[in-house]
Amino acid sequence: MLHVESVWLPKLQQQNYRHLLNAMSRPGSQNQIIHGVSDEYKFDYGFLPLLATLVDTQVSVSDPESLLKESEWKMLQTSKTEISNADFIIAIGQKPICEEPKLGALSHPEQSATVFLCVTKIGEGGLTIKLTGPGVNGMNTLKVRGLNEAWLERRNEWCASFPLGIDMFLCDRDSFIALPRTTRVEVM
Amino acid sequence: MNKELKLPRAQWIKALSQIKRQDLIEQVQTLAKDWFIKPISPPQSGLGVLKMKESTMSEAFFLGEFPLSSVGIEVSTPGGAMAQGAANIMHDDVKYAEALAICDAVLAGKLDGFDEIAALLTQGLSIFEENESARKKILSSTRVDFSLLEDAIGPHDHNTTNNVAKDI
């Protein structure tokens, strides 16, 4: 009778959670986004299965570019808020945000924002970034299409006073990488 | 049948949940077998808690645990009619909550099968009223009249109380 898309079901979310953990442990490693069976949720950006895995009623989400549909907000069961208060932010790689997200406090660095940044393609494109830091074996270089350099400049400013900062995921349609606050990112 | 219901929507689930679970599910399954039903919120079952704030430090705490199933749906019939329905029930049973949510949608959207579900609603309401009247009878028969205690206290009891007060 009732048809529930697999993106909202625990089985798929558990698989994506495993990939999120792997991505955070190995910054810059490209991980697959597992979509539902239906094509309805396989649109230009693949962040929705990851977001559905992480958010619930206890956290808030900011969507300044209105990437989420009203029906998806209801299924996520989370609250909308502005960038400065959001636990999760969804943004577009070509449009950097001006406002500062939550960076946490020294006593509670975990009370900071996680940013899902939608890019055109990971693994190809004109922008090459160099990653170093914990979880990276020496150095990792990566090409990205559809990412404005200003995003990385701001991200580096926000993450300059560790343990304060943000954690970031770059997502294209089918894959994603993590840039935790401990990772040093340089544009080559 | 007149498609206006006297009972307000907030009471529909309470009345319908008086119908035997299996009968309700079977009837709804027959009615909705060709319908497209999609969730508008994730169907969930488990334990519910009430989030409250204590009055001294205004810190949040969770009161109690109770079984809870919650379903919100949108129904589309082959005829093109659409309606939304929902049910929250204090049972760990999503299938039952789903059947009740479909009934809610049928009644709210006056979809095909309205008459059958309205009949179940009437039946459920009469069962509820019977149970409620039986409950009231039990309550009234066990009522304790504390005013009778006044008559039971004699003059000696009052003196004893005064003596104790003087000693203190």
Coordinates of C-alpha atoms in Angstrom, one line a residue:
Chain A
M1 CA 0.0 0.0 0.0
L2 CA 2.3 2.7 1.3
H3 CA 5.3 3.4 -1.0
V4 CA 8.3 5.0 0.8
E5 CA 11.3 6.0 -1.2
S6 CA 14.4 4.1 -0.1
V7 CA 16.2 7.4 0.6
W8 CA 14.1 7.8 3.7
L9 CA 14.6 4.2 4.9
P10 CA 17.2 3.0 7.5
K11 CA 18.8 0.5 5.1
L12 CA 20.0 3.1 2.6
Q13 CA 20.8 5.6 5.3
Q14 CA 23.0 3.1 7.1
Q15 CA 25.0 2.4 3.9
N16 CA 25.4 6.2 3.3
Y17 CA 26.4 6.7 7.0
R18 CA 29.2 4.1 6.5
H19 CA 30.4 6.2 3.5
L20 CA 30.2 9.4 5.5
L21 CA 32.4 7.9 8.2
N22 CA 34.9 6.7 5.6
A23 CA 35.0 10.1 3.9
M24 CA 35.6 11.9 7.2
S25 CA 38.4 9.5 8.1
R26 CA 40.1 9.9 4.7
P27 CA 39.7 13.5 3.7
G28 CA 39.7 14.0 -0.1
S29 CA 38.9 10.3 -0.8
Q30 CA 36.0 10.1 -3.3
N31 CA 33.0 8.2 -2.0
Q32 CA 29.9 7.0 -3.7
I33 CA 26.5 8.4 -2.8
I34 CA 23.9 5.6 -2.7
H35 CA 20.6 6.9 -4.1
G36 CA 17.2 5.3 -3.9
V37 CA 15.8 3.0 -6.5
S38 CA 13.6 5.8 -8.0
D39 CA 15.1 8.5 -10.2
E40 CA 13.0 11.1 -8.4
Y41 CA 15.8 11.8 -6.0
K42 CA 18.7 11.5 -8.4
F43 CA 18.8 15.1 -9.5
D44 CA 21.7 17.4 -10.3
Y45 CA 23.1 17.4 -6.7
G46 CA 23.4 14.2 -4.6
F47 CA 23.4 15.7 -1.2
L48 CA 19.8 14.6 -0.2
P49 CA 20.7 11.0 0.7
L50 CA 23.5 12.3 2.9
L51 CA 21.4 15.0 4.5
A52 CA 18.6 12.5 5.1
T53 CA 21.1 10.3 6.9
L54 CA 22.3 13.0 9.2
V55 CA 19.4 15.2 10.2
D56 CA 16.5 14.7 12.4
T57 CA 14.1 16.8 14.5
Q58 CA 16.8 17.9 16.9
V59 CA 18.9 19.8 14.4
S60 CA 18.3 22.8 12.0
V61 CA 19.1 23.3 8.3
S62 CA 19.7 26.4 6.3
D63 CA 19.0 26.3 2.6
P64 CA 19.7 29.8 1.2
E65 CA 19.5 28.6 -2.4
S66 CA 16.2 26.8 -1.9
L67 CA 17.5 23.5 -3.2
L68 CA 15.1 21.4 -1.1
K69 CA 11.5 21.0 -2.1
E70 CA 8.7 21.5 0.5
S71 CA 7.9 17.8 0.5
E72 CA 11.5 17.0 1.3
W73 CA 11.5 19.4 4.2
K74 CA 8.6 17.4 5.6
M75 CA 10.3 14.1 5.2
L76 CA 13.5 15.4 6.8
Q77 CA 11.5 16.5 9.8
T78 CA 14.0 19.2 10.6
S79 CA 13.6 23.0 11.1
K80 CA 14.6 25.8 8.7
T81 CA 16.8 28.5 10.0
E82 CA 19.3 31.2 8.8
I83 CA 22.9 30.4 8.1
S84 CA 24.3 31.8 11.3
N85 CA 22.2 29.4 13.5
A86 CA 22.2 26.3 11.3
D87 CA 23.6 23.0 12.3
F88 CA 23.7 22.0 8.6
I89 CA 24.0 24.3 5.5
I90 CA 23.3 23.4 1.9
A91 CA 24.9 25.7 -0.6
I92 CA 26.1 25.9 -4.2
G93 CA 29.8 25.7 -4.9
Q94 CA 29.6 28.6 -7.4
K95 CA 27.9 31.0 -5.0
P96 CA 29.9 31.6 -1.8
I97 CA 28.0 32.7 1.3
C98 CA 28.9 36.0 3.0
E99 CA 27.5 35.2 6.4
E100 CA 29.6 33.3 9.0
P101 CA 28.2 29.9 10.0
K102 CA 28.4 28.5 13.5
L103 CA 32.0 27.7 14.4
G104 CA 31.3 26.2 17.9
A105 CA 32.9 27.3 21.2
L106 CA 36.1 26.2 22.8
S107 CA 34.0 24.3 25.4
H108 CA 31.7 22.9 22.7
P109 CA 33.5 22.8 19.3
E110 CA 31.0 20.2 18.1
Q111 CA 28.2 22.9 18.1
S112 CA 29.4 24.1 14.7
A113 CA 27.9 23.9 11.2
T114 CA 28.4 21.1 8.7
V115 CA 28.3 22.5 5.1
F116 CA 27.1 20.4 2.1
L117 CA 28.5 22.2 -0.9
C118 CA 27.0 21.2 -4.3
V119 CA 29.6 21.2 -7.1
T120 CA 29.3 20.1 -10.8
K121 CA 31.9 17.4 -10.8
I122 CA 34.5 15.9 -8.4
G123 CA 37.6 14.5 -10.1
E124 CA 37.7 16.7 -13.1
G125 CA 37.6 20.5 -13.8
G126 CA 39.8 23.5 -13.7
L127 CA 40.3 23.9 -10.0
T128 CA 42.9 21.7 -8.4
I129 CA 43.2 21.6 -4.6
K130 CA 45.9 20.2 -2.4
L131 CA 44.9 18.5 0.9
T132 CA 47.2 17.7 3.8
G133 CA 46.6 16.9 7.5
P134 CA 45.2 14.0 9.6
G135 CA 43.9 11.1 7.5
V136 CA 45.7 12.2 4.4
N137 CA 48.7 10.1 3.4
G138 CA 51.2 12.9 2.8
M139 CA 49.4 15.0 0.3
N140 CA 46.3 14.5 -1.8
T141 CA 45.5 16.6 -4.9
L142 CA 42.0 16.7 -6.4
K143 CA 40.3 18.4 -9.3
V144 CA 36.8 20.0 -8.8
R145 CA 34.5 21.6 -11.3
G146 CA 31.9 24.2 -10.2
L147 CA 33.6 25.4 -7.0
N148 CA 34.4 29.0 -6.4
E149 CA 37.8 29.6 -4.9
A150 CA 36.3 32.1 -2.5
W151 CA 34.6 29.2 -0.7
L152 CA 37.9 27.6 0.2
E153 CA 39.4 31.0 1.3
R154 CA 36.4 31.5 3.7
R155 CA 36.5 27.9 4.8
N156 CA 40.2 28.3 5.7
E157 CA 39.4 31.5 7.7
W158 CA 36.6 29.7 9.6
C159 CA 38.9 26.7 10.4
A160 CA 42.0 28.8 11.4
S161 CA 41.4 28.6 15.1
F162 CA 41.1 24.8 15.8
P163 CA 39.1 23.2 17.4
L164 CA 36.6 25.9 16.2
G165 CA 35.5 25.6 12.5
I166 CA 33.2 23.9 10.2
D167 CA 33.2 20.4 8.5
M168 CA 32.5 20.4 4.8
F169 CA 31.3 17.9 2.2
L170 CA 31.7 18.6 -1.5
C171 CA 29.0 16.6 -3.4
D172 CA 28.3 16.2 -7.1
R173 CA 25.5 14.0 -8.4
D174 CA 27.0 10.6 -7.6
S175 CA 29.9 11.1 -5.2
F176 CA 31.3 13.2 -2.4
I177 CA 34.4 14.1 -0.5
A178 CA 34.8 15.3 3.1
L179 CA 36.9 18.3 4.2
P180 CA 37.0 18.1 8.0
R181 CA 38.2 21.1 9.9
T182 CA 41.5 19.4 10.6
T183 CA 42.4 19.3 6.9
R184 CA 44.6 22.0 5.3
V185 CA 43.3 23.0 1.9
E186 CA 45.3 25.0 -0.7
V187 CA 44.4 25.9 -4.2
M188 CA 47.1 25.0 -6.7
Chain B
M1 CA -25.3 8.9 2.6
N2 CA -24.8 12.6 3.5
K3 CA -21.1 13.3 3.2
E4 CA -21.0 15.7 6.1
L5 CA -19.8 14.3 9.4
K6 CA -20.9 15.7 12.8
L7 CA -17.8 14.4 14.5
P8 CA -14.8 16.8 14.3
R9 CA -11.7 15.5 12.5
A10 CA -9.7 15.5 15.7
Q11 CA -12.0 12.8 17.0
W12 CA -11.9 10.5 14.0
I13 CA -8.9 8.4 14.9
K14 CA -10.1 8.0 18.5
A15 CA -13.5 6.7 17.2
L16 CA -12.0 4.5 14.4
S17 CA -9.4 2.9 16.8
Q18 CA -12.3 1.3 18.6
I19 CA -12.9 -1.0 15.6
K20 CA -11.1 -4.3 15.7
R21 CA -7.6 -3.9 14.2
Q22 CA -7.8 -6.8 11.7
D23 CA -11.3 -5.8 10.5
L24 CA -10.1 -2.2 9.9
I25 CA -6.9 -3.2 8.1
E26 CA -8.7 -5.7 5.8
Q27 CA -11.4 -3.2 4.9
V28 CA -8.8 -0.5 4.1
Q29 CA -6.6 -2.8 2.1
T30 CA -9.6 -3.8 -0.1
L31 CA -10.6 -0.2 -0.6
A32 CA -7.1 1.1 -1.3
K33 CA -5.6 -1.7 -3.3
D34 CA -5.3 0.4 -6.6
W35 CA -4.5 3.7 -4.9
F36 CA -1.1 5.3 -4.9
I37 CA -0.1 6.2 -1.4
K38 CA 3.0 8.2 -0.6
P39 CA 4.3 9.4 2.8
I40 CA 4.4 13.1 3.6
S41 CA 6.4 12.4 6.7
P42 CA 8.5 9.3 7.5
P43 CA 6.3 6.5 8.9
Q44 CA 7.7 5.7 12.3
S45 CA 7.1 3.5 15.3
G46 CA 8.8 3.1 18.6
L47 CA 8.8 4.8 22.0
G48 CA 7.6 8.3 22.4
V49 CA 8.7 10.7 25.2
L50 CA 7.4 14.1 26.2
K51 CA 10.1 16.8 26.1
M52 CA 9.5 19.1 29.1
K53 CA 11.5 21.8 31.0
E54 CA 12.1 21.7 34.7
S55 CA 11.2 24.9 36.5
T56 CA 14.4 25.7 38.4
M57 CA 17.1 25.7 35.7
S58 CA 14.8 25.5 32.7
E59 CA 16.7 22.4 31.5
A60 CA 15.0 20.0 29.2
F61 CA 14.1 16.5 30.3
F62 CA 12.2 13.7 28.8
L63 CA 9.1 12.4 30.6
G64 CA 8.0 8.8 30.3
E65 CA 8.1 6.3 27.5
F66 CA 5.1 5.1 25.6
P67 CA 4.6 3.1 22.4
L68 CA 3.9 5.4 19.5
S69 CA 3.3 5.0 15.7
S70 CA 3.0 8.0 13.4
V71 CA 2.0 8.0 9.8
G72 CA 1.3 10.9 7.4
I73 CA 0.2 10.1 3.8
E74 CA -1.0 11.5 0.6
V75 CA -3.5 9.3 -1.3
S76 CA -4.1 9.5 -5.1
T77 CA -7.0 7.4 -6.5
P78 CA -7.1 6.1 -10.1
G79 CA -10.0 8.7 -10.7
G80 CA -7.5 11.5 -10.0
A81 CA -8.8 12.5 -6.5
M82 CA -6.2 13.4 -3.9
A83 CA -6.3 13.8 -0.1
Q84 CA -3.9 13.9 2.8
G85 CA -4.4 11.9 6.1
A86 CA -2.4 11.2 9.2
A87 CA -2.6 9.2 12.4
N88 CA -0.7 9.1 15.7
I89 CA -1.5 6.1 17.8
M90 CA -0.2 4.8 21.1
H91 CA 0.7 1.4 19.7
D92 CA 3.9 0.1 18.2
D93 CA 2.2 -0.8 14.9
V94 CA 2.9 1.2 11.7
K95 CA 0.5 -0.9 9.6
Y96 CA -2.4 -0.1 11.9
A97 CA -1.5 3.6 11.9
E98 CA -1.3 3.5 8.1
A99 CA -4.8 2.0 7.9
L100 CA -6.1 4.8 10.2
A101 CA -4.3 7.5 8.2
I102 CA -5.9 6.2 5.0
C103 CA -9.4 6.3 6.7
D104 CA -8.6 9.9 7.8
A105 CA -7.7 10.8 4.2
V106 CA -10.9 9.1 2.8
L107 CA -13.1 11.0 5.2
A108 CA -11.2 14.4 4.8
G109 CA -11.1 14.2 1.0
K110 CA -14.5 12.5 0.6
L111 CA -12.8 9.8 -1.6
D112 CA -14.3 6.6 -2.9
G113 CA -15.3 4.4 0.1
F114 CA -16.4 7.4 2.2
D115 CA -19.7 5.7 3.1
E116 CA -17.9 2.5 4.3
I117 CA -15.4 4.4 6.4
A118 CA -18.2 6.8 7.7
A119 CA -20.1 3.6 8.8
L120 CA -17.0 2.4 10.6
L121 CA -16.7 5.8 12.3
T122 CA -20.3 5.7 13.5
Q123 CA -19.7 2.1 14.8
G124 CA -16.5 3.1 16.5
L125 CA -18.1 6.1 18.1
S126 CA -20.9 4.0 19.6
I127 CA -18.4 1.5 21.0
F128 CA -16.4 4.5 22.5
E129 CA -19.6 5.9 24.1
E130 CA -20.6 2.5 25.5
N131 CA -17.1 2.1 27.0
E132 CA -17.1 5.6 28.3
S133 CA -20.5 5.1 30.0
A134 CA -19.4 1.8 31.6
R135 CA -16.2 3.6 32.8
K136 CA -18.3 6.4 34.3
K137 CA -20.5 3.9 36.1
I138 CA -17.4 2.2 37.6
L139 CA -15.9 5.6 38.6
S140 CA -19.1 6.7 40.3
S141 CA -19.5 3.4 42.2
T142 CA -16.0 3.7 43.6
R143 CA -16.2 7.4 44.5
V144 CA -15.1 8.1 48.1
D145 CA -16.9 10.8 50.0
F146 CA -14.3 12.4 52.3
S147 CA -16.9 14.7 53.9
L148 CA -18.0 11.6 56.0
L149 CA -14.7 11.7 57.8
E150 CA -15.8 14.9 59.5
D151 CA -18.7 13.0 61.2
A152 CA -16.3 10.2 62.3
I153 CA -14.1 12.5 64.3
G154 CA -15.5 12.8 67.8
P155 CA -14.8 15.3 70.6
H156 CA -12.0 13.0 72.1
D157 CA -10.1 13.2 68.8
H158 CA -10.1 17.0 68.9
N159 CA -8.8 17.1 72.5
T160 CA -5.9 14.7 71.6
T161 CA -4.9 17.0 68.8
N162 CA -5.0 20.1 71.1
N163 CA -2.9 18.3 73.7
V164 CA -0.2 17.4 71.2
A165 CA -0.1 21.0 70.0
K166 CA 0.4 22.2 73.6
D167 CA 3.3 19.8 74.2
I168 CA 5.1 21.1 71.1

